Tab-separated table of N, CA and C in Angstrom:
chain	number	residue	atom	x	y	z
A	1	UNK	N	-41.652	-66.564	-26.138
A	1	UNK	CA	-42.948	-67.081	-25.801
A	1	UNK	C	-43.330	-68.084	-26.875
A	2	UNK	N	-43.876	-69.188	-26.450
A	2	UNK	CA	-44.202	-70.262	-27.368
A	2	UNK	C	-45.685	-70.589	-27.261
A	3	UNK	N	-46.311	-70.804	-28.378
A	3	UNK	CA	-47.706	-71.239	-28.363
A	3	UNK	C	-47.796	-72.595	-29.031
A	4	UNK	N	-48.857	-73.309	-28.740
A	4	UNK	CA	-49.042	-74.642	-29.316
A	4	UNK	C	-50.112	-74.572	-30.397
A	5	UNK	N	-49.960	-75.401	-31.436
A	5	UNK	CA	-50.936	-75.429	-32.524
A	5	UNK	C	-52.322	-75.829	-32.033
A	6	UNK	N	-52.373	-76.763	-31.062
A	6	UNK	CA	-53.690	-77.221	-30.594
A	6	UNK	C	-54.456	-76.121	-29.868
A	7	UNK	N	-53.785	-75.055	-29.477
A	7	UNK	CA	-54.453	-73.931	-28.824
A	7	UNK	C	-54.747	-72.802	-29.801
A	8	UNK	N	-54.614	-73.071	-31.063
A	8	UNK	CA	-54.831	-72.069	-32.111
A	8	UNK	C	-53.934	-70.849	-31.906
A	9	UNK	N	-52.736	-71.086	-31.361
A	9	UNK	CA	-51.783	-69.999	-31.184
A	9	UNK	C	-52.083	-69.090	-30.007
A	10	UNK	N	-52.986	-69.480	-29.133
A	10	UNK	CA	-53.363	-68.636	-27.995
A	10	UNK	C	-52.750	-69.168	-26.707
A	11	UNK	N	-52.485	-68.259	-25.788
A	11	UNK	CA	-52.019	-68.640	-24.459
A	11	UNK	C	-53.213	-69.020	-23.591
A	12	UNK	N	-52.995	-69.982	-22.718
A	12	UNK	CA	-54.049	-70.310	-21.755
A	12	UNK	C	-54.128	-69.186	-20.729
A	13	UNK	N	-55.208	-69.159	-19.958
A	13	UNK	CA	-55.339	-68.150	-18.906
A	13	UNK	C	-54.166	-68.233	-17.933
A	14	UNK	N	-53.778	-69.448	-17.558
A	14	UNK	CA	-52.662	-69.624	-16.625
A	14	UNK	C	-51.346	-69.105	-17.226
A	15	UNK	N	-51.106	-69.403	-18.503
A	15	UNK	CA	-49.884	-68.921	-19.156
A	15	UNK	C	-49.873	-67.393	-19.226
A	16	UNK	N	-51.014	-66.802	-19.538
A	16	UNK	CA	-51.109	-65.346	-19.626
A	16	UNK	C	-50.880	-64.700	-18.259
A	17	UNK	N	-51.467	-65.251	-17.224
A	17	UNK	CA	-51.270	-64.718	-15.869
A	17	UNK	C	-49.801	-64.806	-15.473
A	18	UNK	N	-49.178	-65.943	-15.748
A	18	UNK	CA	-47.748	-66.105	-15.415
A	18	UNK	C	-46.881	-65.112	-16.185
A	19	UNK	N	-47.209	-64.873	-17.456
A	19	UNK	CA	-46.453	-63.910	-18.254
A	19	UNK	C	-46.593	-62.501	-17.692
A	20	UNK	N	-47.795	-62.104	-17.337
A	20	UNK	CA	-48.014	-60.769	-16.777
A	20	UNK	C	-47.263	-60.607	-15.460
A	21	UNK	N	-47.321	-61.619	-14.607
A	21	UNK	CA	-46.595	-61.558	-13.329
A	21	UNK	C	-45.104	-61.415	-13.570
A	22	UNK	N	-44.560	-62.193	-14.499
A	22	UNK	CA	-43.136	-62.102	-14.818
A	22	UNK	C	-42.773	-60.700	-15.305
A	23	UNK	N	-43.566	-60.148	-16.210
A	23	UNK	CA	-43.267	-58.812	-16.738
A	23	UNK	C	-43.340	-57.746	-15.656
A	24	UNK	N	-44.332	-57.830	-14.795
A	24	UNK	CA	-44.472	-56.834	-13.733
A	24	UNK	C	-43.287	-56.895	-12.775
A	25	UNK	N	-42.972	-58.084	-12.283
A	25	UNK	CA	-41.915	-58.177	-11.286
A	25	UNK	C	-40.528	-57.974	-11.880
A	26	UNK	N	-40.311	-58.385	-13.100
A	26	UNK	CA	-39.004	-58.138	-13.727
A	26	UNK	C	-38.784	-56.635	-13.875
A	27	UNK	N	-39.797	-55.903	-14.293
A	27	UNK	CA	-39.681	-54.454	-14.428
A	27	UNK	C	-39.500	-53.755	-13.093
A	28	UNK	N	-40.207	-54.211	-12.080
A	28	UNK	CA	-40.097	-53.606	-10.759
A	28	UNK	C	-38.704	-53.828	-10.188
A	29	UNK	N	-38.205	-55.039	-10.307
A	29	UNK	CA	-36.885	-55.375	-9.759
A	29	UNK	C	-35.787	-54.533	-10.411
A	30	UNK	N	-35.798	-54.457	-11.723
A	30	UNK	CA	-34.780	-53.686	-12.439
A	30	UNK	C	-34.879	-52.204	-12.091
A	31	UNK	N	-36.089	-51.679	-12.080
A	31	UNK	CA	-36.282	-50.264	-11.769
A	31	UNK	C	-35.839	-49.956	-10.344
A	32	UNK	N	-36.244	-50.787	-9.399
A	32	UNK	CA	-35.862	-50.568	-7.998
A	32	UNK	C	-34.343	-50.581	-7.853
A	33	UNK	N	-33.693	-51.551	-8.481
A	33	UNK	CA	-32.240	-51.638	-8.357
A	33	UNK	C	-31.525	-50.482	-9.049
A	34	UNK	N	-32.030	-50.035	-10.200
A	34	UNK	CA	-31.409	-48.894	-10.873
A	34	UNK	C	-31.593	-47.625	-10.058
A	35	UNK	N	-32.754	-47.458	-9.438
A	35	UNK	CA	-32.964	-46.293	-8.571
A	35	UNK	C	-31.991	-46.312	-7.398
A	36	UNK	N	-31.736	-47.476	-6.837
A	36	UNK	CA	-30.763	-47.583	-5.739
A	36	UNK	C	-29.373	-47.179	-6.201
A	37	UNK	N	-28.990	-47.608	-7.391
A	37	UNK	CA	-27.675	-47.234	-7.924
A	37	UNK	C	-27.597	-45.730	-8.208
A	38	UNK	N	-28.703	-45.147	-8.652
A	38	UNK	CA	-28.719	-43.699	-8.895
A	38	UNK	C	-28.565	-42.936	-7.586
A	39	UNK	N	-29.268	-43.370	-6.556
A	39	UNK	CA	-29.146	-42.726	-5.241
A	39	UNK	C	-27.711	-42.847	-4.739
A	40	UNK	N	-27.118	-44.020	-4.913
A	40	UNK	CA	-25.721	-44.212	-4.500
A	40	UNK	C	-24.800	-43.243	-5.245
A	41	UNK	N	-24.984	-43.122	-6.554
A	41	UNK	CA	-24.135	-42.227	-7.345
A	41	UNK	C	-24.273	-40.780	-6.873
A	42	UNK	N	-25.493	-40.339	-6.604
A	42	UNK	CA	-25.701	-38.973	-6.137
A	42	UNK	C	-25.233	-38.777	-4.693
A	43	UNK	N	-25.316	-39.824	-3.879
A	43	UNK	CA	-24.831	-39.725	-2.493
A	43	UNK	C	-23.333	-39.476	-2.465
A	44	UNK	N	-22.632	-39.977	-3.462
A	44	UNK	CA	-21.187	-39.763	-3.552
A	44	UNK	C	-20.848	-38.394	-4.121
A	45	UNK	N	-21.834	-37.677	-4.623
A	45	UNK	CA	-21.636	-36.342	-5.184
A	45	UNK	C	-22.751	-35.410	-4.714
A	46	UNK	N	-22.731	-35.028	-3.444
A	46	UNK	CA	-23.820	-34.208	-2.903
A	46	UNK	C	-23.992	-32.867	-3.615
A	47	UNK	N	-22.936	-32.334	-4.211
A	47	UNK	CA	-23.077	-31.071	-4.938
A	47	UNK	C	-24.022	-31.223	-6.134
A	48	UNK	N	-23.961	-32.361	-6.814
A	48	UNK	CA	-24.845	-32.591	-7.954
A	48	UNK	C	-26.280	-32.877	-7.485
A	49	UNK	N	-26.409	-33.544	-6.340
A	49	UNK	CA	-27.728	-33.779	-5.763
A	49	UNK	C	-28.384	-32.446	-5.399
A	50	UNK	N	-27.611	-31.555	-4.801
A	50	UNK	CA	-28.144	-30.228	-4.445
A	50	UNK	C	-28.550	-29.449	-5.694
A	51	UNK	N	-27.755	-29.557	-6.738
A	51	UNK	CA	-28.086	-28.878	-7.994
A	51	UNK	C	-29.412	-29.404	-8.541
A	52	UNK	N	-29.579	-30.729	-8.531
A	52	UNK	CA	-30.827	-31.334	-8.988
A	52	UNK	C	-32.000	-30.871	-8.127
A	53	UNK	N	-31.816	-30.873	-6.816
A	53	UNK	CA	-32.886	-30.462	-5.902
A	53	UNK	C	-33.261	-28.992	-6.089
A	54	UNK	N	-32.287	-28.162	-6.471
A	54	UNK	CA	-32.554	-26.734	-6.629
A	54	UNK	C	-33.375	-26.418	-7.880
A	55	UNK	N	-33.310	-27.284	-8.899
A	55	UNK	CA	-34.037	-27.027	-10.145
A	55	UNK	C	-34.343	-28.356	-10.846
A	56	UNK	N	-35.260	-29.141	-10.273
A	56	UNK	CA	-35.527	-30.462	-10.835
A	56	UNK	C	-36.072	-30.424	-12.265
A	57	UNK	N	-36.821	-29.414	-12.591
A	57	UNK	CA	-37.351	-29.334	-13.959
A	57	UNK	C	-36.219	-29.198	-14.977
A	58	UNK	N	-35.223	-28.434	-14.628
A	58	UNK	CA	-34.080	-28.228	-15.528
A	58	UNK	C	-33.167	-29.447	-15.587
A	59	UNK	N	-32.934	-30.088	-14.437
A	59	UNK	CA	-31.893	-31.110	-14.362
A	59	UNK	C	-32.372	-32.565	-14.348
A	60	UNK	N	-33.656	-32.837	-14.315
A	60	UNK	CA	-34.111	-34.220	-14.148
A	60	UNK	C	-33.690	-35.128	-15.310
A	61	UNK	N	-33.781	-34.658	-16.538
A	61	UNK	CA	-33.374	-35.497	-17.674
A	61	UNK	C	-31.868	-35.775	-17.623
A	62	UNK	N	-31.086	-34.749	-17.339
A	62	UNK	CA	-29.631	-34.938	-17.239
A	62	UNK	C	-29.280	-35.854	-16.071
A	63	UNK	N	-30.013	-35.735	-14.972
A	63	UNK	CA	-29.751	-36.593	-13.811
A	63	UNK	C	-29.991	-38.056	-14.148
A	64	UNK	N	-31.051	-38.316	-14.869
A	64	UNK	CA	-31.341	-39.688	-15.290
A	64	UNK	C	-30.232	-40.216	-16.189
A	65	UNK	N	-29.865	-39.434	-17.184
A	65	UNK	CA	-28.810	-39.846	-18.117
A	65	UNK	C	-27.483	-40.085	-17.403
A	66	UNK	N	-27.119	-39.161	-16.537
A	66	UNK	CA	-25.831	-39.276	-15.854
A	66	UNK	C	-25.801	-40.459	-14.885
A	67	UNK	N	-26.887	-40.684	-14.173
A	67	UNK	CA	-26.941	-41.830	-13.254
A	67	UNK	C	-26.836	-43.138	-14.028
A	68	UNK	N	-27.491	-43.213	-15.166
A	68	UNK	CA	-27.384	-44.413	-16.012
A	68	UNK	C	-25.988	-44.555	-16.612
A	69	UNK	N	-25.349	-43.443	-16.897
A	69	UNK	CA	-24.014	-43.486	-17.496
A	69	UNK	C	-22.963	-43.968	-16.500
A	70	UNK	N	-22.958	-43.409	-15.299
A	70	UNK	CA	-21.877	-43.723	-14.359
A	70	UNK	C	-22.128	-44.985	-13.543
A	71	UNK	N	-23.382	-45.405	-13.429
A	71	UNK	CA	-23.670	-46.550	-12.567
A	71	UNK	C	-24.880	-47.336	-13.095
A	72	UNK	N	-24.760	-47.939	-14.281
A	72	UNK	CA	-25.905	-48.655	-14.857
A	72	UNK	C	-26.116	-50.015	-14.205
A	73	UNK	N	-27.352	-50.420	-14.117
A	73	UNK	CA	-27.635	-51.745	-13.565
A	73	UNK	C	-27.160	-52.832	-14.526
A	74	UNK	N	-27.330	-52.600	-15.792
A	74	UNK	CA	-26.853	-53.559	-16.795
A	74	UNK	C	-25.415	-53.235	-17.131
A	75	UNK	N	-24.478	-54.034	-16.684
A	75	UNK	CA	-23.055	-53.760	-16.924
A	75	UNK	C	-22.630	-54.127	-18.333
A	76	UNK	N	-23.410	-54.974	-18.980
A	76	UNK	CA	-23.144	-55.307	-20.371
A	76	UNK	C	-24.449	-55.772	-21.009
A	77	UNK	N	-24.476	-55.704	-22.318
A	77	UNK	CA	-25.576	-56.280	-23.083
A	77	UNK	C	-24.961	-57.124	-24.178
A	78	UNK	N	-25.683	-58.088	-24.632
A	78	UNK	CA	-25.217	-58.939	-25.723
A	78	UNK	C	-26.126	-58.727	-26.917
A	79	UNK	N	-25.522	-58.654	-28.071
A	79	UNK	CA	-26.261	-58.512	-29.324
A	79	UNK	C	-25.627	-59.437	-30.348
A	80	UNK	N	-26.397	-59.779	-31.349
A	80	UNK	CA	-25.905	-60.601	-32.440
A	80	UNK	C	-25.735	-59.711	-33.663
A	81	UNK	N	-24.586	-59.816	-34.329
A	81	UNK	CA	-24.340	-59.010	-35.524
A	81	UNK	C	-25.336	-59.397	-36.613
A	82	UNK	N	-26.066	-58.418	-37.134
A	82	UNK	CA	-27.076	-58.652	-38.161
A	82	UNK	C	-26.447	-58.781	-39.545
A	83	UNK	N	-25.184	-58.365	-39.667
A	83	UNK	CA	-24.473	-58.443	-40.948
A	83	UNK	C	-22.985	-58.523	-40.657
A	84	UNK	N	-22.222	-58.995	-41.609
A	84	UNK	CA	-20.773	-59.016	-41.473
A	84	UNK	C	-20.252	-57.603	-41.691
A	85	UNK	N	-19.314	-57.167	-40.848
A	85	UNK	CA	-18.734	-55.828	-40.989
A	85	UNK	C	-17.342	-55.802	-40.384
A	86	UNK	N	-16.607	-54.735	-40.708
A	86	UNK	CA	-15.270	-54.550	-40.139
A	86	UNK	C	-15.337	-53.476	-39.072
A	87	UNK	N	-14.643	-53.736	-37.966
A	87	UNK	CA	-14.478	-52.760	-36.900
A	87	UNK	C	-12.999	-52.678	-36.618
A	88	UNK	N	-12.421	-51.517	-36.926
A	88	UNK	CA	-10.974	-51.344	-36.843
A	88	UNK	C	-10.309	-52.459	-37.640
A	89	UNK	N	-9.436	-53.271	-37.005
A	89	UNK	CA	-8.726	-54.301	-37.770
A	89	UNK	C	-9.436	-55.657	-37.753
A	90	UNK	N	-10.630	-55.730	-37.197
A	90	UNK	CA	-11.320	-57.010	-37.058
A	90	UNK	C	-12.539	-57.114	-37.992
A	91	UNK	N	-12.761	-58.320	-38.479
A	91	UNK	CA	-13.983	-58.610	-39.214
A	91	UNK	C	-14.940	-59.319	-38.268
A	92	UNK	N	-16.129	-58.793	-38.146
A	92	UNK	CA	-17.165	-59.385	-37.302
A	92	UNK	C	-18.148	-60.070	-38.246
A	93	UNK	N	-18.243	-61.377	-38.133
A	93	UNK	CA	-19.110	-62.142	-39.017
A	93	UNK	C	-20.571	-62.047	-38.577
A	94	UNK	N	-21.464	-62.073	-39.555
A	94	UNK	CA	-22.894	-62.110	-39.273
A	94	UNK	C	-23.167	-63.275	-38.320
A	95	UNK	N	-23.984	-63.016	-37.306
A	95	UNK	CA	-24.330	-64.059	-36.346
A	95	UNK	C	-23.420	-64.112	-35.130
A	96	UNK	N	-22.314	-63.359	-35.152
A	96	UNK	CA	-21.395	-63.344	-34.013
A	96	UNK	C	-22.064	-62.658	-32.826
A	97	UNK	N	-21.929	-63.250	-31.652
A	97	UNK	CA	-22.441	-62.626	-30.443
A	97	UNK	C	-21.436	-61.597	-29.962
A	98	UNK	N	-21.902	-60.382	-29.755
A	98	UNK	CA	-21.060	-59.288	-29.279
A	98	UNK	C	-21.497	-58.902	-27.879
A	99	UNK	N	-20.543	-58.666	-27.012
A	99	UNK	CA	-20.827	-58.229	-25.658
A	99	UNK	C	-20.395	-56.772	-25.549
A	100	UNK	N	-21.333	-55.891	-25.307
A	100	UNK	CA	-21.084	-54.455	-25.244
A	100	UNK	C	-21.126	-54.035	-23.782
A	101	UNK	N	-20.050	-53.466	-23.312
A	101	UNK	CA	-19.900	-53.157	-21.901
A	101	UNK	C	-20.387	-51.740	-21.607
A	102	UNK	N	-21.581	-51.651	-21.051
A	102	UNK	CA	-22.237	-50.361	-20.836
A	102	UNK	C	-21.512	-49.502	-19.817
A	103	UNK	N	-21.064	-50.079	-18.739
A	103	UNK	CA	-20.343	-49.313	-17.703
A	103	UNK	C	-19.055	-48.734	-18.294
A	104	UNK	N	-18.332	-49.544	-19.031
A	104	UNK	CA	-17.075	-49.100	-19.627
A	104	UNK	C	-17.305	-48.003	-20.664
A	105	UNK	N	-18.302	-48.169	-21.511
A	105	UNK	CA	-18.537	-47.156	-22.543
A	105	UNK	C	-19.065	-45.856	-21.951
A	106	UNK	N	-19.785	-45.935	-20.841
A	106	UNK	CA	-20.303	-44.726	-20.210
A	106	UNK	C	-19.279	-43.977	-19.388
A	107	UNK	N	-18.156	-44.612	-19.096
A	107	UNK	CA	-17.118	-43.971	-18.279
A	107	UNK	C	-15.758	-44.007	-18.988
A	108	UNK	N	-15.786	-43.958	-20.287
A	108	UNK	CA	-14.563	-43.992	-21.092
A	108	UNK	C	-13.850	-42.641	-21.016
A	109	UNK	N	-12.611	-42.601	-20.485
A	109	UNK	CA	-11.906	-41.319	-20.372
A	109	UNK	C	-11.590	-40.683	-21.728
A	110	UNK	N	-11.615	-41.461	-22.796
A	110	UNK	CA	-11.392	-40.884	-24.119
A	110	UNK	C	-12.613	-40.091	-24.596
A	111	UNK	N	-13.768	-40.352	-23.992
A	111	UNK	CA	-14.994	-39.686	-24.419
A	111	UNK	C	-15.536	-38.694	-23.401
A	112	UNK	N	-15.160	-38.841	-22.124
A	112	UNK	CA	-15.743	-38.017	-21.070
A	112	UNK	C	-14.655	-37.425	-20.185
A	113	UNK	N	-14.760	-36.120	-19.931
A	113	UNK	CA	-13.894	-35.497	-18.931
A	113	UNK	C	-14.367	-35.973	-17.573
A	114	UNK	N	-13.447	-36.356	-16.714
A	114	UNK	CA	-13.780	-36.831	-15.372
A	114	UNK	C	-14.934	-37.844	-15.456
A	115	UNK	N	-14.710	-38.961	-16.140
A	115	UNK	CA	-15.787	-39.864	-16.549
A	115	UNK	C	-16.590	-40.522	-15.435
A	116	UNK	N	-16.038	-40.638	-14.248
A	116	UNK	CA	-16.763	-41.304	-13.160
A	116	UNK	C	-17.625	-40.350	-12.344
A	117	UNK	N	-17.592	-39.066	-12.694
A	117	UNK	CA	-18.376	-38.074	-11.959
A	117	UNK	C	-19.622	-37.681	-12.737
A	118	UNK	N	-20.693	-37.494	-12.001
A	118	UNK	CA	-21.917	-36.945	-12.576
A	118	UNK	C	-21.686	-35.454	-12.808
A	119	UNK	N	-22.092	-34.973	-13.964
A	119	UNK	CA	-22.011	-33.549	-14.274
A	119	UNK	C	-23.316	-33.150	-14.947
A	120	UNK	N	-24.218	-32.561	-14.181
A	120	UNK	CA	-25.535	-32.214	-14.700
A	120	UNK	C	-25.503	-31.098	-15.736
A	121	UNK	N	-24.408	-30.360	-15.802
A	121	UNK	CA	-24.303	-29.284	-16.786
A	121	UNK	C	-23.565	-29.695	-18.049
A	122	UNK	N	-23.037	-30.906	-18.070
A	122	UNK	CA	-22.301	-31.360	-19.257
A	122	UNK	C	-23.264	-31.518	-20.433
A	123	UNK	N	-22.787	-31.130	-21.600
A	123	UNK	CA	-23.593	-31.323	-22.804
A	123	UNK	C	-23.201	-32.662	-23.403
A	124	UNK	N	-24.118	-33.612	-23.303
A	124	UNK	CA	-23.880	-34.965	-23.798
A	124	UNK	C	-25.054	-35.364	-24.686
A	125	UNK	N	-24.802	-36.288	-25.601
A	125	UNK	CA	-25.928	-36.764	-26.409
A	125	UNK	C	-26.917	-37.526	-25.530
A	126	UNK	N	-28.183	-37.354	-25.787
A	126	UNK	CA	-29.201	-38.080	-25.030
A	126	UNK	C	-29.204	-39.525	-25.503
A	127	UNK	N	-29.192	-40.458	-24.553
A	127	UNK	CA	-29.105	-41.863	-24.932
A	127	UNK	C	-30.363	-42.652	-24.654
A	128	UNK	N	-31.132	-42.303	-23.667
A	128	UNK	CA	-32.313	-43.083	-23.305
A	128	UNK	C	-33.480	-42.664	-24.181
A	129	UNK	N	-33.786	-43.486	-25.150
A	129	UNK	CA	-34.853	-43.166	-26.080
A	129	UNK	C	-36.211	-43.643	-25.590
A	130	UNK	N	-36.235	-44.606	-24.694
A	130	UNK	CA	-37.490	-45.105	-24.137
A	130	UNK	C	-37.179	-45.801	-22.831
A	131	UNK	N	-38.222	-46.102	-22.096
A	131	UNK	CA	-38.015	-46.805	-20.830
A	131	UNK	C	-37.361	-48.158	-21.063
A	132	UNK	N	-37.685	-48.811	-22.164
A	132	UNK	CA	-37.098	-50.116	-22.442
A	132	UNK	C	-35.600	-50.031	-22.700
A	133	UNK	N	-35.139	-48.896	-23.196
A	133	UNK	CA	-33.721	-48.731	-23.499
A	133	UNK	C	-32.898	-48.259	-22.321
A	134	UNK	N	-33.535	-47.771	-21.282
A	134	UNK	CA	-32.825	-46.953	-20.300
A	134	UNK	C	-31.622	-47.627	-19.678
A	135	UNK	N	-31.668	-48.913	-19.426
A	135	UNK	CA	-30.531	-49.519	-18.747
A	135	UNK	C	-29.481	-50.055	-19.708
A	136	UNK	N	-29.755	-49.986	-20.998
A	136	UNK	CA	-28.775	-50.498	-21.941
A	136	UNK	C	-28.276	-49.445	-22.904
A	137	UNK	N	-28.738	-48.243	-22.758
A	137	UNK	CA	-28.463	-47.213	-23.747
A	137	UNK	C	-26.980	-46.956	-23.965
A	138	UNK	N	-26.179	-46.936	-22.909
A	138	UNK	CA	-24.774	-46.578	-23.080
A	138	UNK	C	-24.003	-47.606	-23.877
A	139	UNK	N	-24.439	-48.829	-23.890
A	139	UNK	CA	-23.730	-49.841	-24.668
A	139	UNK	C	-23.954	-49.700	-26.152
A	140	UNK	N	-25.050	-49.069	-26.547
A	140	UNK	CA	-25.368	-49.002	-27.956
A	140	UNK	C	-25.307	-47.613	-28.552
A	141	UNK	N	-25.242	-46.584	-27.725
A	141	UNK	CA	-25.243	-45.255	-28.331
A	141	UNK	C	-24.195	-44.304	-27.780
A	142	UNK	N	-23.302	-44.791	-26.961
A	142	UNK	CA	-22.235	-43.929	-26.477
A	142	UNK	C	-21.328	-43.529	-27.633
A	143	UNK	N	-21.041	-42.251	-27.769
A	143	UNK	CA	-20.158	-41.830	-28.861
A	143	UNK	C	-18.781	-42.463	-28.755
A	144	UNK	N	-18.386	-42.865	-27.564
A	144	UNK	CA	-17.070	-43.462	-27.383
A	144	UNK	C	-16.986	-44.844	-28.006
A	145	UNK	N	-18.099	-45.485	-28.223
A	145	UNK	CA	-18.073	-46.863	-28.655
A	145	UNK	C	-18.712	-47.127	-30.004
A	146	UNK	N	-19.583	-46.257	-30.484
A	146	UNK	CA	-20.309	-46.622	-31.689
A	146	UNK	C	-20.064	-45.714	-32.880
A	147	UNK	N	-19.264	-44.691	-32.720
A	147	UNK	CA	-19.086	-43.778	-33.842
A	147	UNK	C	-18.426	-44.460	-35.037
A	148	UNK	N	-17.704	-45.538	-34.791
A	148	UNK	CA	-17.042	-46.230	-35.895
A	148	UNK	C	-17.811	-47.466	-36.371
A	149	UNK	N	-18.920	-47.798	-35.746
A	149	UNK	CA	-19.694	-48.964	-36.146
A	149	UNK	C	-20.474	-48.626	-37.406
A	150	UNK	N	-20.665	-49.577	-38.298
A	150	UNK	CA	-21.305	-49.274	-39.580
A	150	UNK	C	-22.796	-48.970	-39.481
A	151	UNK	N	-23.464	-49.521	-38.516
A	151	UNK	CA	-24.899	-49.260	-38.384
A	151	UNK	C	-25.340	-49.661	-36.997
A	152	UNK	N	-26.586	-49.327	-36.684
A	152	UNK	CA	-27.143	-49.739	-35.401
A	152	UNK	C	-28.216	-50.796	-35.632
A	153	UNK	N	-28.022	-51.651	-36.578
A	153	UNK	CA	-29.034	-52.662	-36.852
A	153	UNK	C	-28.840	-53.875	-35.973
A	154	UNK	N	-28.749	-53.651	-34.680
A	154	UNK	CA	-28.630	-54.751	-33.731
A	154	UNK	C	-30.038	-55.226	-33.410
A	155	UNK	N	-30.263	-56.494	-33.372
A	155	UNK	CA	-31.591	-56.957	-32.945
A	155	UNK	C	-31.821	-56.531	-31.500
A	156	UNK	N	-32.973	-56.015	-31.208
A	156	UNK	CA	-33.317	-55.650	-29.838
A	156	UNK	C	-33.608	-56.923	-29.073
A	157	UNK	N	-33.199	-56.965	-27.812
A	157	UNK	CA	-33.469	-58.178	-27.043
A	157	UNK	C	-33.614	-57.905	-25.605
């Protein structure tokens, strides 16, 4: 968002209205599409859907996590390295753009038994820390991908 000096750093009414409209519809679109992907994932596994329906209070958090893990709307996120660091045999220079593949990290067979299946009883680390993180969480906090990273000081974007 950019402001002009002649406006004393303030947005005009029109700019503010346009910003609010953009935020509302961008959030609605992403949420609607992620809900569709979650329904699709559960439709392919009716046993897990029945389990959720039988005890929603117990399984709702796991259902959200698992649906985001196996079928995220954001297939990748991009971050810029905040510092130079080594990852395995590679040096990642400060400022390098990194592409983190959320679908791949959430379904990594090295980290998950039967990785493409929802398992509401599986004990997994919780990844969605807030609504803003929900569609990108697996790219930044999956144990399969970040246990060897030096820090999580990625700029949020």
